[in-house]
CSV table of C-alpha atoms in Angstrom, one decimal:
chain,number,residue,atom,x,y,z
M,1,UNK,CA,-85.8,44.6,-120.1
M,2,UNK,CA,-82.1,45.6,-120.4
M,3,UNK,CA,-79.9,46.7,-117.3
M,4,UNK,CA,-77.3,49.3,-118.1
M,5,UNK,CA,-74.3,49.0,-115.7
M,6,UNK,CA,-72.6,52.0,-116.1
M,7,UNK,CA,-69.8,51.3,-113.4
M,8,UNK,CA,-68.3,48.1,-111.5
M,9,UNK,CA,-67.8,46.9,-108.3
M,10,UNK,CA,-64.7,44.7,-107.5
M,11,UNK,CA,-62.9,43.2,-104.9
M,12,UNK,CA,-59.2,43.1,-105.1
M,13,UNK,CA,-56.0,43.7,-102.8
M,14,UNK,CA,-57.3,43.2,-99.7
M,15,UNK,CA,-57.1,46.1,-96.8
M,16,UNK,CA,-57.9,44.5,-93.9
M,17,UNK,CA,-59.2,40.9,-92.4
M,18,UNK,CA,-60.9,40.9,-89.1
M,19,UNK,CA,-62.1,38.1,-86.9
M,20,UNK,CA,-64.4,38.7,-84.2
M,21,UNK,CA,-65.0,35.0,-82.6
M,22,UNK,CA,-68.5,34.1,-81.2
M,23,UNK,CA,-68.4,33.6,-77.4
M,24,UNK,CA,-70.7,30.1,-78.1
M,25,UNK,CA,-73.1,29.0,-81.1
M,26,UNK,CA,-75.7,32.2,-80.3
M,27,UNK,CA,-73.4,35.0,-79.5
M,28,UNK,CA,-70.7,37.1,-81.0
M,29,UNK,CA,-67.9,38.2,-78.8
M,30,UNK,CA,-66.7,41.5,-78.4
M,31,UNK,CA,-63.1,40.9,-79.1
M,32,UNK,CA,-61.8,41.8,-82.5
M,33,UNK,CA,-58.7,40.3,-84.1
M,34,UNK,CA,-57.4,42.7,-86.7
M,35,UNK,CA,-55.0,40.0,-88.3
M,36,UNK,CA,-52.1,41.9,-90.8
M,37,UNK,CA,-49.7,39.0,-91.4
M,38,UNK,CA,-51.1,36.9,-93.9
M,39,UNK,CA,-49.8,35.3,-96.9
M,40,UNK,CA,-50.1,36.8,-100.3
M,41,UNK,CA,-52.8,35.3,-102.1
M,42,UNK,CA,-53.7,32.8,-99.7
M,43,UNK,CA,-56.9,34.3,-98.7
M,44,UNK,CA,-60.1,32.6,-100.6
M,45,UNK,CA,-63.6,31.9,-100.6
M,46,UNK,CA,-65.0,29.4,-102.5
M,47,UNK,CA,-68.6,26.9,-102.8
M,48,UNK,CA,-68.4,23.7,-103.3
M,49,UNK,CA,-70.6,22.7,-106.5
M,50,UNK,CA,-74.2,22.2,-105.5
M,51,UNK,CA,-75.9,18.8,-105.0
M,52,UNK,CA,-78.1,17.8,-107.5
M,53,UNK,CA,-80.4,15.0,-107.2
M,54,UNK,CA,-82.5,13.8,-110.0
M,55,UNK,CA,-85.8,11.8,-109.6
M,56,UNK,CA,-85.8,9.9,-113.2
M,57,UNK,CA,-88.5,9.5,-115.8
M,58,UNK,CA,-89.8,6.2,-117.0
M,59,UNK,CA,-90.6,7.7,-120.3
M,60,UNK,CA,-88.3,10.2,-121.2
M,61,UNK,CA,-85.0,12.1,-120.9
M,62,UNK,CA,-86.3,14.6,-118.8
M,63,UNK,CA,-86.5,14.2,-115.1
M,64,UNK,CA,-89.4,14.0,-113.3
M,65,UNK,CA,-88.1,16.4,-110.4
M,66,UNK,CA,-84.6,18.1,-109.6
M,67,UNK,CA,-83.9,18.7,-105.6
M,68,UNK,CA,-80.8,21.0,-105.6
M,69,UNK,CA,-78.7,21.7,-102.5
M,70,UNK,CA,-76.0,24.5,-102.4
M,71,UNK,CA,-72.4,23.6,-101.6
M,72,UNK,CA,-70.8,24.9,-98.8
M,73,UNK,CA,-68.7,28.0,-98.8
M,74,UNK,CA,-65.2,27.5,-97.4
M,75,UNK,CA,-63.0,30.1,-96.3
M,76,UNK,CA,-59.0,29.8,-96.1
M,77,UNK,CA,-56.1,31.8,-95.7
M,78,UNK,CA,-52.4,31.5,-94.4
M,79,UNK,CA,-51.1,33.3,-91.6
M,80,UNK,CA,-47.5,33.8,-90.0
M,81,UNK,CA,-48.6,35.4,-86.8
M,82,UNK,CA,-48.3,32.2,-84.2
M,83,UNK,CA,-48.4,34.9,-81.4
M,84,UNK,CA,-50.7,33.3,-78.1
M,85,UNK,CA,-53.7,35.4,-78.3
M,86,UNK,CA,-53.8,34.8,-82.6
M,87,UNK,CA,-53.5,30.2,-81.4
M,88,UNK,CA,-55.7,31.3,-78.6
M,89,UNK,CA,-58.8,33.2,-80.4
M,90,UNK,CA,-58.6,31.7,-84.1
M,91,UNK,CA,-57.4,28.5,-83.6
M,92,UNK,CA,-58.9,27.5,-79.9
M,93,UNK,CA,-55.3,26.7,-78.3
M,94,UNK,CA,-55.3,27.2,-74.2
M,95,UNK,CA,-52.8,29.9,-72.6
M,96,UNK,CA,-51.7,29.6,-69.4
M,97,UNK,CA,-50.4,32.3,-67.1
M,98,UNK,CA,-47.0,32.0,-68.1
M,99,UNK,CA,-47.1,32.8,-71.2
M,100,UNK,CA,-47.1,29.0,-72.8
M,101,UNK,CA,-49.9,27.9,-75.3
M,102,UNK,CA,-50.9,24.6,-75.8
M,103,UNK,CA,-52.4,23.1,-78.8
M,104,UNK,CA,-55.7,21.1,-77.9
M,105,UNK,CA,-56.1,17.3,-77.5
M,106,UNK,CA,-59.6,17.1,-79.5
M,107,UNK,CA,-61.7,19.4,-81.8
M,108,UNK,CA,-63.9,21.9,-79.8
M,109,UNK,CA,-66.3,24.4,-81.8
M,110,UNK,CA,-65.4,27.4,-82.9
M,111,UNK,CA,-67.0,30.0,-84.9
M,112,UNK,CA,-65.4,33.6,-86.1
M,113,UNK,CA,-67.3,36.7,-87.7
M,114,UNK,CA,-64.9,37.2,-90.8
M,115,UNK,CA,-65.0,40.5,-92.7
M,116,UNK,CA,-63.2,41.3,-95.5
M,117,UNK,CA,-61.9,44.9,-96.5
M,118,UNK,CA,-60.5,46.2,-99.8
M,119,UNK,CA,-58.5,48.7,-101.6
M,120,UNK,CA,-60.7,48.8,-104.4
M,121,UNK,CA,-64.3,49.5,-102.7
M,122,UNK,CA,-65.7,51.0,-99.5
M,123,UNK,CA,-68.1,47.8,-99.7
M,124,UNK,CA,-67.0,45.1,-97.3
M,125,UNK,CA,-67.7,41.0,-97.2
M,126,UNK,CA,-68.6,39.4,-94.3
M,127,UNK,CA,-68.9,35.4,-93.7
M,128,UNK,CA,-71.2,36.3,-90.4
M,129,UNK,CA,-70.3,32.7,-88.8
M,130,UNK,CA,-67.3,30.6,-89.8
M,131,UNK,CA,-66.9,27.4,-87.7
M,132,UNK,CA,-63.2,27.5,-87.9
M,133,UNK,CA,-60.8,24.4,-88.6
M,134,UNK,CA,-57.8,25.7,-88.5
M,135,UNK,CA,-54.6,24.2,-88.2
M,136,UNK,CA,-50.8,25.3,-87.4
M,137,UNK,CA,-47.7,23.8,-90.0
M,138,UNK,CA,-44.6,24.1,-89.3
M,139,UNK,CA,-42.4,22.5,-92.1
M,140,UNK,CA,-40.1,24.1,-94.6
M,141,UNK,CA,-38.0,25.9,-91.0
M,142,UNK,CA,-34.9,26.8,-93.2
M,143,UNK,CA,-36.2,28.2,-96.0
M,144,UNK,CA,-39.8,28.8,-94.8
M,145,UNK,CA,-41.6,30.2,-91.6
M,146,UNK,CA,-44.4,28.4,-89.4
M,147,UNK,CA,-47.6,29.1,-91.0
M,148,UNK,CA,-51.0,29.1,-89.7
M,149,UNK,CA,-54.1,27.8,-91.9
M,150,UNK,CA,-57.0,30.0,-91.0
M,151,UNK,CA,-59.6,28.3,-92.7
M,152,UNK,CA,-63.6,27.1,-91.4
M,153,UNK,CA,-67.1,26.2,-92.9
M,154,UNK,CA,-69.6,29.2,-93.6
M,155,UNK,CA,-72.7,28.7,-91.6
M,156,UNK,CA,-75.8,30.9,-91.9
M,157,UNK,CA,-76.9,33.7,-89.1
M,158,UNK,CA,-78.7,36.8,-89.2
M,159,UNK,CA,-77.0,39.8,-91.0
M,160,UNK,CA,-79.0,43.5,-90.6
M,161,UNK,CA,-77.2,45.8,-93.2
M,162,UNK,CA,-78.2,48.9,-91.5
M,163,UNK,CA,-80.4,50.1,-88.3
M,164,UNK,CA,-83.9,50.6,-90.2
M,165,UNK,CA,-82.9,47.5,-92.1
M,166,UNK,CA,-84.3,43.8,-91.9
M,167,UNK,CA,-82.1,41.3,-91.0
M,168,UNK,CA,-81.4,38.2,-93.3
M,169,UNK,CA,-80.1,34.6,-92.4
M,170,UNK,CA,-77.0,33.9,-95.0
M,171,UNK,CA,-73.7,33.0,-94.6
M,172,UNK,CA,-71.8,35.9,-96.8
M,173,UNK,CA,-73.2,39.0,-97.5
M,174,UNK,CA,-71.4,42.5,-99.0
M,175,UNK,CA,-72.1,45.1,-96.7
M,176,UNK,CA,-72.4,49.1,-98.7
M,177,UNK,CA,-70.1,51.1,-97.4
M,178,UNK,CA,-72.5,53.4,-95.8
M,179,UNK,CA,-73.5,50.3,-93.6
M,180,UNK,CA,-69.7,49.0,-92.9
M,181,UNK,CA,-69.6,50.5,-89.3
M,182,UNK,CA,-73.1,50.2,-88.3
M,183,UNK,CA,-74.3,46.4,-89.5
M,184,UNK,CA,-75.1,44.0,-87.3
M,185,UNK,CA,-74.7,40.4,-87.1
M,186,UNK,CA,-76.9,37.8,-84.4
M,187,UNK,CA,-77.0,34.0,-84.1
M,188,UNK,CA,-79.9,32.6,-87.1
């Protein structure tokens, strides 16, 4: 059977990204970082080629069994907003109440809701659970600015598109526009 695609979706210039870090590993925090100051063409998301293991044949080419694993999905993007709450919330730096912020000693977990908005649909993407490994540069101060890399690991929870929908455990989905403002996301 043929499918006629009369029309396209793409996504292109971004609008908006948002990060909405989960308070621990089963629940996602209220607070809502609506960061503007990122890099031109920084921002991606990409899998890593799946893992393909072969179980061979004694008596021919063909294998006797294929166990395929997906590759992880890794997003990045660069950000020149070093402001305290920005170190704070996306890259797990401590604040104190003077207004300093210090960059931790050792890795602690953290995981951000991302979602991506564009200029060229009313659809949105959203990596529900991103534990985050993000790291501040500075390098390049006379020509360049401090940069923040903004990147993490995609890990699956539970996306519900819309209130009479069922949710689904992934770790990207695109949200219709009719369901941007009402989905939901939950720990898997």
């Amino acid at each position: 059977m043929a499918v006629s695609l009369s029309t396209r979706r793409v996504f292109s210039n971004l609008k908006s990204m948002k990060f909405t870090p989960w308070t621990d590993e089963s629940t996602l925090g209220v607070d809502v970082y609506d960061i503007t100051n990122i890099v031109g063409d920084t921002t991606s998301i990409e899998q890593d080629d799946p893992e393909v293991n072969e179980i061979a044949s004694e008596f021919t080419d063909a294998p006797l069994y294929e166990n395929t694993t997906l590759g992880n999905k890794n997003f990045t993007c660069e950000c020149i907003d070093m402001q305290n709450e920005v170190l704070k919330g996306l890259f797990g730096w401590e604040t104190d109440t003077e207004g300093n912020v210090y960059a931790p000693a050792a890795y602690k977990p953290l995981y951000c809701k991302v979602e991506l908005a564009f200029n060229t649909t009313d659809d949105i993407i959203v990596l529900p659970k991103v534990k985050m490994n993000s790291k501040a540069t500075l390098a390049s101060m006379r020509t360049d600015v401090s940069r923040g890399t903004i990147s993490g690991t995609c890990y699956t929870a539970k996306v519900k598109g819309s209130s009479s929908g069922t949710a689904k455990t992934t770790d990207m989905a695109i949200i219709a526009k009719e369901n941007a403002s009402t989905y939901t996301v939950t720990a898997a």
